[in-house]
Coordinates of N, CA and C in Angstrom, one line a residue:
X1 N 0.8 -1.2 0.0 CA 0.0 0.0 0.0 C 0.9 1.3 0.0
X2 N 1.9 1.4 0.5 CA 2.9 2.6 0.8 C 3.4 2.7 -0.2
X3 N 4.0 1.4 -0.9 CA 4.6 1.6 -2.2 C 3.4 2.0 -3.6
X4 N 2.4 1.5 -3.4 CA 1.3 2.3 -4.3 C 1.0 3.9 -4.1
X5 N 0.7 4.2 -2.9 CA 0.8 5.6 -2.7 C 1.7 6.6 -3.0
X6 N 3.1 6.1 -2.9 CA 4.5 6.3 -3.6 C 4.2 6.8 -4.9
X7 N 4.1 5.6 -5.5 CA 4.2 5.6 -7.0 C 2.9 6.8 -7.5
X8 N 1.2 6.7 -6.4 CA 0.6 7.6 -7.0 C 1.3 9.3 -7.1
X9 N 1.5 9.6 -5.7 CA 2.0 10.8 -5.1 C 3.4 11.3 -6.8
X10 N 4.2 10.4 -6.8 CA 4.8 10.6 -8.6 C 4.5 10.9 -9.6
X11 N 3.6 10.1 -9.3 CA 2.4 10.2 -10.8 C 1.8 11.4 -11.1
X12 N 1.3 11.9 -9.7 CA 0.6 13.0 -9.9 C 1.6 14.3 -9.7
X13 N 2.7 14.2 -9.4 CA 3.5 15.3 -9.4 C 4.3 15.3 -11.0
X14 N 4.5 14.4 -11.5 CA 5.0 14.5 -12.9 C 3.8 14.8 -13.6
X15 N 2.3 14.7 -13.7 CA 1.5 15.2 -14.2 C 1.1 16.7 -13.7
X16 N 1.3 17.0 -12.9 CA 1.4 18.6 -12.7 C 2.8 19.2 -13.2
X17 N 3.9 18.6 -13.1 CA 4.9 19.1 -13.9 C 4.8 19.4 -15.4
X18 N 4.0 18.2 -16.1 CA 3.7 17.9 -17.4 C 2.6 19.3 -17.7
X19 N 1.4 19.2 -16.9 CA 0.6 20.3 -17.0 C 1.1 21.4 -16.6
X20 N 2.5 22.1 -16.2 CA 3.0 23.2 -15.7 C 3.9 23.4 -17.4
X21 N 4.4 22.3 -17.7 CA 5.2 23.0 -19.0 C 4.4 22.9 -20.0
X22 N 3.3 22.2 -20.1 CA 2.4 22.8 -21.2 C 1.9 24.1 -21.3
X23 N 1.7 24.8 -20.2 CA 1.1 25.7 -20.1 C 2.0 26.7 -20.3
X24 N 3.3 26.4 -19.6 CA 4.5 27.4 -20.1 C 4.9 27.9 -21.8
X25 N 4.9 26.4 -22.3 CA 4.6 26.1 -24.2 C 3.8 27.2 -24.9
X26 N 2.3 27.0 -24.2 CA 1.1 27.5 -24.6 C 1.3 29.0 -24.6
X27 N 1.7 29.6 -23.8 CA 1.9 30.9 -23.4 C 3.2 31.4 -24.5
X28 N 3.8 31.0 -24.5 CA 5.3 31.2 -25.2 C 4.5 31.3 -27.0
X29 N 4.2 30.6 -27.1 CA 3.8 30.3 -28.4 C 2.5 31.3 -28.6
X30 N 1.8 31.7 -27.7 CA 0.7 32.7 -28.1 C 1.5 34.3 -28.3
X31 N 2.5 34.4 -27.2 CA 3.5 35.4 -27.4 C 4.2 35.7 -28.6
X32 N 4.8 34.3 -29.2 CA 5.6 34.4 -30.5 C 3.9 34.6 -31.7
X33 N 2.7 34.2 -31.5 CA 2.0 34.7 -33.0 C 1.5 35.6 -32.6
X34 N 1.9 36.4 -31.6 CA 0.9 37.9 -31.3 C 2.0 38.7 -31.6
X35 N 3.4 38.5 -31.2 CA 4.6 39.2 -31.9 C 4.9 39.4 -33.7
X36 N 4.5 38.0 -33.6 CA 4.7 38.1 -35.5 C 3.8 38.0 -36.1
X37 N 2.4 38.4 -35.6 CA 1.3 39.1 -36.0 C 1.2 40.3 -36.1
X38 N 2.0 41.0 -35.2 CA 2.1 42.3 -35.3 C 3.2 43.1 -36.4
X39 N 4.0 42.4 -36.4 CA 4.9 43.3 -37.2 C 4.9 43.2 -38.7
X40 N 5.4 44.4 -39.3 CA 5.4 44.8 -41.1 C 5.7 44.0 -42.3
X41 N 6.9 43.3 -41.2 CA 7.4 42.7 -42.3 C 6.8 41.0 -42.2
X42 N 6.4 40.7 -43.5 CA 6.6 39.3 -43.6 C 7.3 38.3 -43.4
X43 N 6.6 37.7 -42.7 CA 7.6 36.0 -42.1 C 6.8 35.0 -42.3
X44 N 7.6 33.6 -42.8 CA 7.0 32.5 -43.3 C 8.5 31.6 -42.9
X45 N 7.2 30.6 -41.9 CA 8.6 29.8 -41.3 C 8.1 28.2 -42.4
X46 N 9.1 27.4 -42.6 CA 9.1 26.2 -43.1 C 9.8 25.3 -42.4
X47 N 9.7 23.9 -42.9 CA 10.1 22.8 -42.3 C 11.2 22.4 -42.7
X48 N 11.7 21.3 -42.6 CA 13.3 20.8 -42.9 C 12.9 20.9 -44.7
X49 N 12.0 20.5 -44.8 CA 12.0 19.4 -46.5 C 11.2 20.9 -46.9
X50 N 11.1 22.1 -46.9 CA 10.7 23.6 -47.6 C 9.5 23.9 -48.2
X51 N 8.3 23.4 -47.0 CA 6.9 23.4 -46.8 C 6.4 24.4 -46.0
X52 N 5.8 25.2 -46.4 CA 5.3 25.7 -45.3 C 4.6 25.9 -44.4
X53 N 4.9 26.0 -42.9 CA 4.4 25.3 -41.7 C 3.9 26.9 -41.0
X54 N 4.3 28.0 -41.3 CA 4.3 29.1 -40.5 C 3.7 30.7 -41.4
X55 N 2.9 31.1 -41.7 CA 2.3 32.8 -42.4 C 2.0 33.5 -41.1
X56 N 2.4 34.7 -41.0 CA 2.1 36.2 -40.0 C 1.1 36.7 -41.2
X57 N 0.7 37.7 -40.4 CA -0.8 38.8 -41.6 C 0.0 39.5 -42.4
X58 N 1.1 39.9 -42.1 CA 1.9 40.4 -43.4 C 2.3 39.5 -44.7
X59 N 2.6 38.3 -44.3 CA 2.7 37.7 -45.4 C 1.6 37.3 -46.0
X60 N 0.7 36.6 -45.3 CA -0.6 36.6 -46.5 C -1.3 38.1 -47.0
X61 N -0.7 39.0 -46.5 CA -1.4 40.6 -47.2 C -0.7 40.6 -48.4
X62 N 0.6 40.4 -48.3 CA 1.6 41.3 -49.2 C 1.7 40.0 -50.0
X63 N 1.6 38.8 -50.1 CA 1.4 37.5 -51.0 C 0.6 37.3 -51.4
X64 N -0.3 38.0 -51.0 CA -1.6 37.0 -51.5 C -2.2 35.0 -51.3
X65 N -1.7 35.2 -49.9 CA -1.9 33.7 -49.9 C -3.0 33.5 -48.4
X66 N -3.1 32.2 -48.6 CA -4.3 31.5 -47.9 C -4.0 31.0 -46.6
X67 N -3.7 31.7 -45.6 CA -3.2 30.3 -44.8 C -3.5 29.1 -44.7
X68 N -5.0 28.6 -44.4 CA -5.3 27.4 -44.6 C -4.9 26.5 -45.9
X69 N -4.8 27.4 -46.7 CA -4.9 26.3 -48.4 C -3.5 26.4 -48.3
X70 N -2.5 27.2 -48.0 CA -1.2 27.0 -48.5 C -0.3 26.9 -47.0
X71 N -1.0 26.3 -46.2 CA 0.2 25.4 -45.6 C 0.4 24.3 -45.2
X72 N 1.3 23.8 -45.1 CA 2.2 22.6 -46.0 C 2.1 22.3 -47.4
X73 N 2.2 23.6 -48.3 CA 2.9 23.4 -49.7 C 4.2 23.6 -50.1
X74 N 4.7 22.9 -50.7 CA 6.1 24.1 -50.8 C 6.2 25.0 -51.1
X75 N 7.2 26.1 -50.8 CA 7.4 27.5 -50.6 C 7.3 28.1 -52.2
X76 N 8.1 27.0 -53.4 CA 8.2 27.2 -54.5 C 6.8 27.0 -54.8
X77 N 6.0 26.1 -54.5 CA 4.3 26.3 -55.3 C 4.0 27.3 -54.5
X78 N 4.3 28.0 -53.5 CA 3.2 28.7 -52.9 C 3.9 30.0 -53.5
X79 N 4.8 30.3 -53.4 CA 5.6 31.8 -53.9 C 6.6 31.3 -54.9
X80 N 6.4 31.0 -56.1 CA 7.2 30.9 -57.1 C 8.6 31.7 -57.1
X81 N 8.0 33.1 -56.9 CA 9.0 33.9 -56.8 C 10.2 33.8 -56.2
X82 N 10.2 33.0 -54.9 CA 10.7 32.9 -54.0 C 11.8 31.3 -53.9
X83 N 11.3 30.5 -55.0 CA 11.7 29.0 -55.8 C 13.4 29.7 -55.6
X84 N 13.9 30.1 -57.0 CA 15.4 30.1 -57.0 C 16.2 30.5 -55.2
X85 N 15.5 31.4 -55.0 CA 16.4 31.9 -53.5 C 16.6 31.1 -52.9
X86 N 15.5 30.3 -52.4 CA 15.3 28.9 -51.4 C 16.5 27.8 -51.9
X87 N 16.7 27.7 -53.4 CA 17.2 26.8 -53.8 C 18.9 27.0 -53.7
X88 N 19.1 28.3 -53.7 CA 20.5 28.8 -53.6 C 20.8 28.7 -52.0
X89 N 19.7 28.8 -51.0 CA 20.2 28.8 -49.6 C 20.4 27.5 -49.7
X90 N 19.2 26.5 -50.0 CA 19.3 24.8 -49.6 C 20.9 23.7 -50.1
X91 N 20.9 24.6 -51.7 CA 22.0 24.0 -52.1 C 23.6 24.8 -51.6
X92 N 23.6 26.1 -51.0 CA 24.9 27.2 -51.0 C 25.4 26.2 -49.8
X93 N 26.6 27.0 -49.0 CA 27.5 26.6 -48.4 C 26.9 27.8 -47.2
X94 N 26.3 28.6 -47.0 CA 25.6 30.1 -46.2 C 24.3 29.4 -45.8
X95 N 24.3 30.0 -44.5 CA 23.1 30.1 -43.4 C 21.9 31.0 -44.0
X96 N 22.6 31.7 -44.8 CA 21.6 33.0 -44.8 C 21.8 32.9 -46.5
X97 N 20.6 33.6 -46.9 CA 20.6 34.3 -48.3 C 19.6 35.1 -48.7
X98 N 20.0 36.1 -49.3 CA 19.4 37.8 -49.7 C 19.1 37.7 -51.1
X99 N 18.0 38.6 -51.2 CA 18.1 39.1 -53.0 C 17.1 40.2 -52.4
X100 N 17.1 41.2 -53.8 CA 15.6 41.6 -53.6 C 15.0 40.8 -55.3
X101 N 13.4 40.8 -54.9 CA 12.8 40.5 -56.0 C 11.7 41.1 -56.2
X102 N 11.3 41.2 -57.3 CA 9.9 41.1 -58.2 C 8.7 40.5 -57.8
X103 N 8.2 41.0 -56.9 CA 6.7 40.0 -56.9 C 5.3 40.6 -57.6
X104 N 4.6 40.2 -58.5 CA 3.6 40.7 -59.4 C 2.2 40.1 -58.7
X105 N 1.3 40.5 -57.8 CA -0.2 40.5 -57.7 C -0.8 41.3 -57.3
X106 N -2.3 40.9 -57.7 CA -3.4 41.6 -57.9 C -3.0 42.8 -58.6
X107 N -2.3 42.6 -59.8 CA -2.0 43.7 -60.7 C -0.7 44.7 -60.2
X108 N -0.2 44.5 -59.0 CA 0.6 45.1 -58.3 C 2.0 44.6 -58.6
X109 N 3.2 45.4 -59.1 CA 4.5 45.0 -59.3 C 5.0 45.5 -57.8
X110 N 5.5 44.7 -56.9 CA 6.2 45.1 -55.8 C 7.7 44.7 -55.6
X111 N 8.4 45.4 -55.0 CA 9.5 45.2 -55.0 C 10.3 44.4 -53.5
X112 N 10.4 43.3 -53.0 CA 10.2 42.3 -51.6 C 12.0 42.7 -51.4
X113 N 12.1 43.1 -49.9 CA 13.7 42.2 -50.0 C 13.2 41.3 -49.0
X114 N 13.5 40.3 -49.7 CA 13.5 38.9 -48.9 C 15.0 38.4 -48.0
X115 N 14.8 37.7 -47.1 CA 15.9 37.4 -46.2 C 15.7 35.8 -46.0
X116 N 16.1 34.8 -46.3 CA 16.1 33.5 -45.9 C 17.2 32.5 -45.4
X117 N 17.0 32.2 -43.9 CA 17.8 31.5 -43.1 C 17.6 30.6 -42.8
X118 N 18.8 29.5 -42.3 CA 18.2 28.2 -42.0 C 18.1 28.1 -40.3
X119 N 17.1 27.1 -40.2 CA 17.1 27.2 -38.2 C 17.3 26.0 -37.9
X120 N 18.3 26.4 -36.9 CA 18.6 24.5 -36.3 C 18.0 24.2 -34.7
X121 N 18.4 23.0 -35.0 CA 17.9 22.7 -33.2 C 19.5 22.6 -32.5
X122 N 18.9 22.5 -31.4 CA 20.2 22.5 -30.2 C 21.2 21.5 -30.4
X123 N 21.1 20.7 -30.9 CA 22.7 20.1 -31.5 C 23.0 20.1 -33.1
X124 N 22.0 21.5 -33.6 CA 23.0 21.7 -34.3 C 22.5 21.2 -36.2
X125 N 21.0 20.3 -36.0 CA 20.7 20.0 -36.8 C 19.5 20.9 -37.8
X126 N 19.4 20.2 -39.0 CA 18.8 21.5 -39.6 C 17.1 21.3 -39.0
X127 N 16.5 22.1 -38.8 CA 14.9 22.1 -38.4 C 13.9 22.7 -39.0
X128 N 14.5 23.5 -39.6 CA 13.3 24.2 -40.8 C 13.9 25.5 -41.1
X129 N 13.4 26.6 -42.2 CA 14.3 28.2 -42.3 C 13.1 29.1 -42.6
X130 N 13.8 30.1 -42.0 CA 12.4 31.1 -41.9 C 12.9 32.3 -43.0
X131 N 11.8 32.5 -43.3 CA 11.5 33.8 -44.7 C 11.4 34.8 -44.1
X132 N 12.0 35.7 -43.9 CA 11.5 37.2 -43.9 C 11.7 37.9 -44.7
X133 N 10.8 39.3 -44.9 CA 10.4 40.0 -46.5 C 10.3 41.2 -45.8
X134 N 10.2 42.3 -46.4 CA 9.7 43.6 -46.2 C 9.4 44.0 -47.9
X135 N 8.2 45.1 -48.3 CA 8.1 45.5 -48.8 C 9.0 47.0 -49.3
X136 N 9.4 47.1 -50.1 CA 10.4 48.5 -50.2 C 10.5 48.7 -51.8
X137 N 9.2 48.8 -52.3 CA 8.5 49.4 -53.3 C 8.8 51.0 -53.1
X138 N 8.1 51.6 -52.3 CA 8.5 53.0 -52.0 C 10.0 53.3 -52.1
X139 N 10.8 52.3 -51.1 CA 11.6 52.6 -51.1 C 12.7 52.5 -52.7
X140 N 12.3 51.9 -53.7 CA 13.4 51.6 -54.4 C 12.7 53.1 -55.6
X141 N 11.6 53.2 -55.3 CA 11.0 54.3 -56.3 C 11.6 55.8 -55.5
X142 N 11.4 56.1 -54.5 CA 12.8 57.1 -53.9 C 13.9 57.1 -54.3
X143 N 14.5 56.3 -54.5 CA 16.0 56.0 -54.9 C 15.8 56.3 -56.4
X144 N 15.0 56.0 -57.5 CA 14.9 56.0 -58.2 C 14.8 57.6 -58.6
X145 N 13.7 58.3 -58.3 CA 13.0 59.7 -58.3 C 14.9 60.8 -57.7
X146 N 15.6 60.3 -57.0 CA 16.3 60.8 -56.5 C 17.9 60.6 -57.4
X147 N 17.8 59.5 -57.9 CA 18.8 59.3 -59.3 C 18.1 60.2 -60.6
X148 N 17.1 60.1 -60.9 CA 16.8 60.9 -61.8 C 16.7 62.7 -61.7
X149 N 16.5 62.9 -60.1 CA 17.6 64.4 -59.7 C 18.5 64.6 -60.0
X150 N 19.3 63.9 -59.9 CA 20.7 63.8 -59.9 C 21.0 64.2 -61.3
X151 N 20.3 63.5 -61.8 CA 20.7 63.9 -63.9 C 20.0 64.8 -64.1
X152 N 19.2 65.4 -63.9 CA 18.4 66.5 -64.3 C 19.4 67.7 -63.7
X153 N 20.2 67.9 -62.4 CA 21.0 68.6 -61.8 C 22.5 68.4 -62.4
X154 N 22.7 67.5 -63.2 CA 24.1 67.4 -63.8 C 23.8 68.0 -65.5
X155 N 22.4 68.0 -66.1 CA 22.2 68.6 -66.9 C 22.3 69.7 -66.8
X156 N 21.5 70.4 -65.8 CA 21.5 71.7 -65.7 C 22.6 72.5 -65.7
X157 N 23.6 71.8 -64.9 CA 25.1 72.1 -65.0 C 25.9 72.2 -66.3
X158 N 25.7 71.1 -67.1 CA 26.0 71.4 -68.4 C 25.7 72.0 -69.2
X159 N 24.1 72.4 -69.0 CA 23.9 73.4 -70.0 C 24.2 74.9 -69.8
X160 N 24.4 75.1 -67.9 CA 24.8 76.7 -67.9 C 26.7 76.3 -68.2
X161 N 27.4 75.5 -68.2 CA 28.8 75.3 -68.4 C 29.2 76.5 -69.5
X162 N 28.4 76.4 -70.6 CA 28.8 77.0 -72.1 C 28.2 78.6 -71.6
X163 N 27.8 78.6 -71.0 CA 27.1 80.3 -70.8 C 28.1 81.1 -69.7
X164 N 28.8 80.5 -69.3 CA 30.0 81.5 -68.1 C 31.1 81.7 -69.6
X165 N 31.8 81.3 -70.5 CA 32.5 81.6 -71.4 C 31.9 83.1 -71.7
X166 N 30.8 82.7 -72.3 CA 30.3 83.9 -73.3 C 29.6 84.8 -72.4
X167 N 29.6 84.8 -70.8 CA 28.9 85.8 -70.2 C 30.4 86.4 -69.9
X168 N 31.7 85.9 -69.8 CA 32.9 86.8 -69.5 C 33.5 87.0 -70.7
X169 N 33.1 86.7 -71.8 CA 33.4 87.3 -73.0 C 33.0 88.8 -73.4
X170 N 31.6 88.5 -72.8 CA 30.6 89.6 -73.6 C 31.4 91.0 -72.2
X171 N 31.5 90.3 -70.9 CA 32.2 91.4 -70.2 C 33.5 91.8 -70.2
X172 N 34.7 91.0 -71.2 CA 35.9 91.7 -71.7 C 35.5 92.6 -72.4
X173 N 34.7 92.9 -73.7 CA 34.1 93.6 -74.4 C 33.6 94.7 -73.8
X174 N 32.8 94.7 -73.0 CA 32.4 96.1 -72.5 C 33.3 96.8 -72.1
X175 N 34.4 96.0 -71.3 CA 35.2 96.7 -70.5 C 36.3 97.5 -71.4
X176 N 36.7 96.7 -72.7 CA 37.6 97.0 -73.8 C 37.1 98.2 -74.6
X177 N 35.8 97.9 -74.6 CA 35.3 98.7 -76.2 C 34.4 100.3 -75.3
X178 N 34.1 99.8 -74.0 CA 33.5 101.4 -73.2 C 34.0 102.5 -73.5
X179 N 35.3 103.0 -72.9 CA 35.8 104.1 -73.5 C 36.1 104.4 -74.8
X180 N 35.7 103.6 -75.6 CA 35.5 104.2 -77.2 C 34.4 104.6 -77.6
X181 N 33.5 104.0 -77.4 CA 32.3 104.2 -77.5 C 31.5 105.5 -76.8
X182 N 32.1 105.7 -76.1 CA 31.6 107.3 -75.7 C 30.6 107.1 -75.0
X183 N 29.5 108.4 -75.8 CA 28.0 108.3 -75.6 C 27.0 107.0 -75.7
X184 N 27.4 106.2 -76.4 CA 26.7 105.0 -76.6 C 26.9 104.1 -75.6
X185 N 28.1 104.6 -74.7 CA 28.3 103.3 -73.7 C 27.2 102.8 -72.7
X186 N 26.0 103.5 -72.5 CA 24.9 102.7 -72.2 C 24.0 101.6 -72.8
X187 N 24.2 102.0 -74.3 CA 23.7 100.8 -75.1 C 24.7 99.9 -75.3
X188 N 25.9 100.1 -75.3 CA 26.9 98.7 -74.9 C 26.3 98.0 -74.0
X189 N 26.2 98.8 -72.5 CA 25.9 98.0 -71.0 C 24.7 97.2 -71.3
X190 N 23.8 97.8 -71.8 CA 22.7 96.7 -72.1 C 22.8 95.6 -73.1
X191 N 23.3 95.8 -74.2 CA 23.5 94.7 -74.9 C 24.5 93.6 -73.9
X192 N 25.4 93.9 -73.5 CA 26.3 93.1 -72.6 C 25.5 92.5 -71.8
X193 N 24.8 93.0 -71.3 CA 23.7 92.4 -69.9 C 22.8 91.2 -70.7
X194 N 22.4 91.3 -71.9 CA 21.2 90.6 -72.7 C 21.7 89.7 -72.7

C-alpha cells in the first residue's frame, strides 16, 4: 500500500509538472504569434523538407496567400518567386541568403527584400528556415526619383557650363570697347547684360 501511494503521489507530481510545461509552451507560443502578428514585415517559417508550416498577416497581405490552403505546400508552389532563393540557400554553403525580387499581384509590381535562413535545433541539426520580407517598393521608387535628380542637376550644369565663357566674354568687351564708344556706352551696357 505505501509503495502504491509512492508511485501515485509521482504520478501526480509528474502530471502537474507535465501540466505546468504545457502551459509554459502555450503561453510562449501565443506570445511568439501575437509578436509576428504584429509586425510589417513578412515572415513565413518552413520545415526541414521547404513546406510551409508558419504565415504572420503580413505575409498573407503582401502574397496574397491563404493560410489554410497553403500550408504545407512548398514554398516554390506557394511563392514561385521565392523557388530560385530557397534553392541557392538549400544548395549554397551560407546560413543566410538575400536578394531583392519582383513580386507581381493583384496587378501590383512590388519590389520584396527577402531574407532566408536556416534554423537549427540544439545540436545543431537542420529544423526548418524562416522567410522574412519587407516590402520596399516605395523605397526603391525614392531611390529612383532621387537618381533621376541627380541627372536633371548634372544637366543643368552642363547646360549653364557653355554660358559663363560667353557671359565673360561679352564682359571683356564692354570693359575694352566702353571708352571708345563714348555716348553710346549705355547701349553697350545693355547689350552686354542681354
Amino acid at each position: 500500500g505505501r509503495v502504491f501511494n509512492q508511485m501515485t503521489r509521482q504520478l501526480s507530481g509528474q502530471r502537474e509538472a507535465l501540466v505546468q510545461s504545457h502551459k509554459v509552451t502555450e503561453d510562449r507560443r501565443r506570445l511568439f504569434d501575437s509578436v509576428l502578428s504584429s509586425v510589417t514585415a513578412g515572415v513565413v517559417g518552413l520545415d526541414a523538407e521547404g513546406q510551409v508550416d508558419f504565415l504572420n498577416r503580413a505575409a498573407v497581405r503582401l502574397l496574397g496567400l491563404d493560410a489554410a490552403k497553403d500550408h504545407g505546400r512548398p514554398l516554390s508552389e506557394a511563392v514561385p518567386e521565392f523557388g530560385p532563393l530557397f534553392e541557392r540557400l538549400r544548395d549554397g554553403v551560407g546560413e543566410v541568403a538575400q536578394e531583392e525580387l519582383k513580386v507581381s499581384r493583384d496587378g501590383r509590381l512590388e519590389s520584396l527584400l527577402v531574407r532566408m535562413a536556416m534554423r537549427r535545433n540544439a545540436d545543431g541539426g537542420l529544423e526548418g528556415y524562416v522567410v522574412a520580407f519587407d516590402d520596399v517598393t516605395e523605397l526603391v521608387s525614392a531611390q529612383r526619383m532621387a537618381a533621376w535628380g541627380d541627372v536633371a542637376r548634372r544637366i543643368a550644369h552642363e547646360i549653364k557650363n557653355p554660358l559663363t565663357p560667353i557671359q565673360l566674354s561679352a564682359e571683356r568687351i564692354r570693359r575694352k570697347f566702353a571708352p571708345m564708344v563714348g555716348a553710346e556706352s549705355d547701349s553697350l551696357e545693355q547689350r552686354s547684360e542681354e
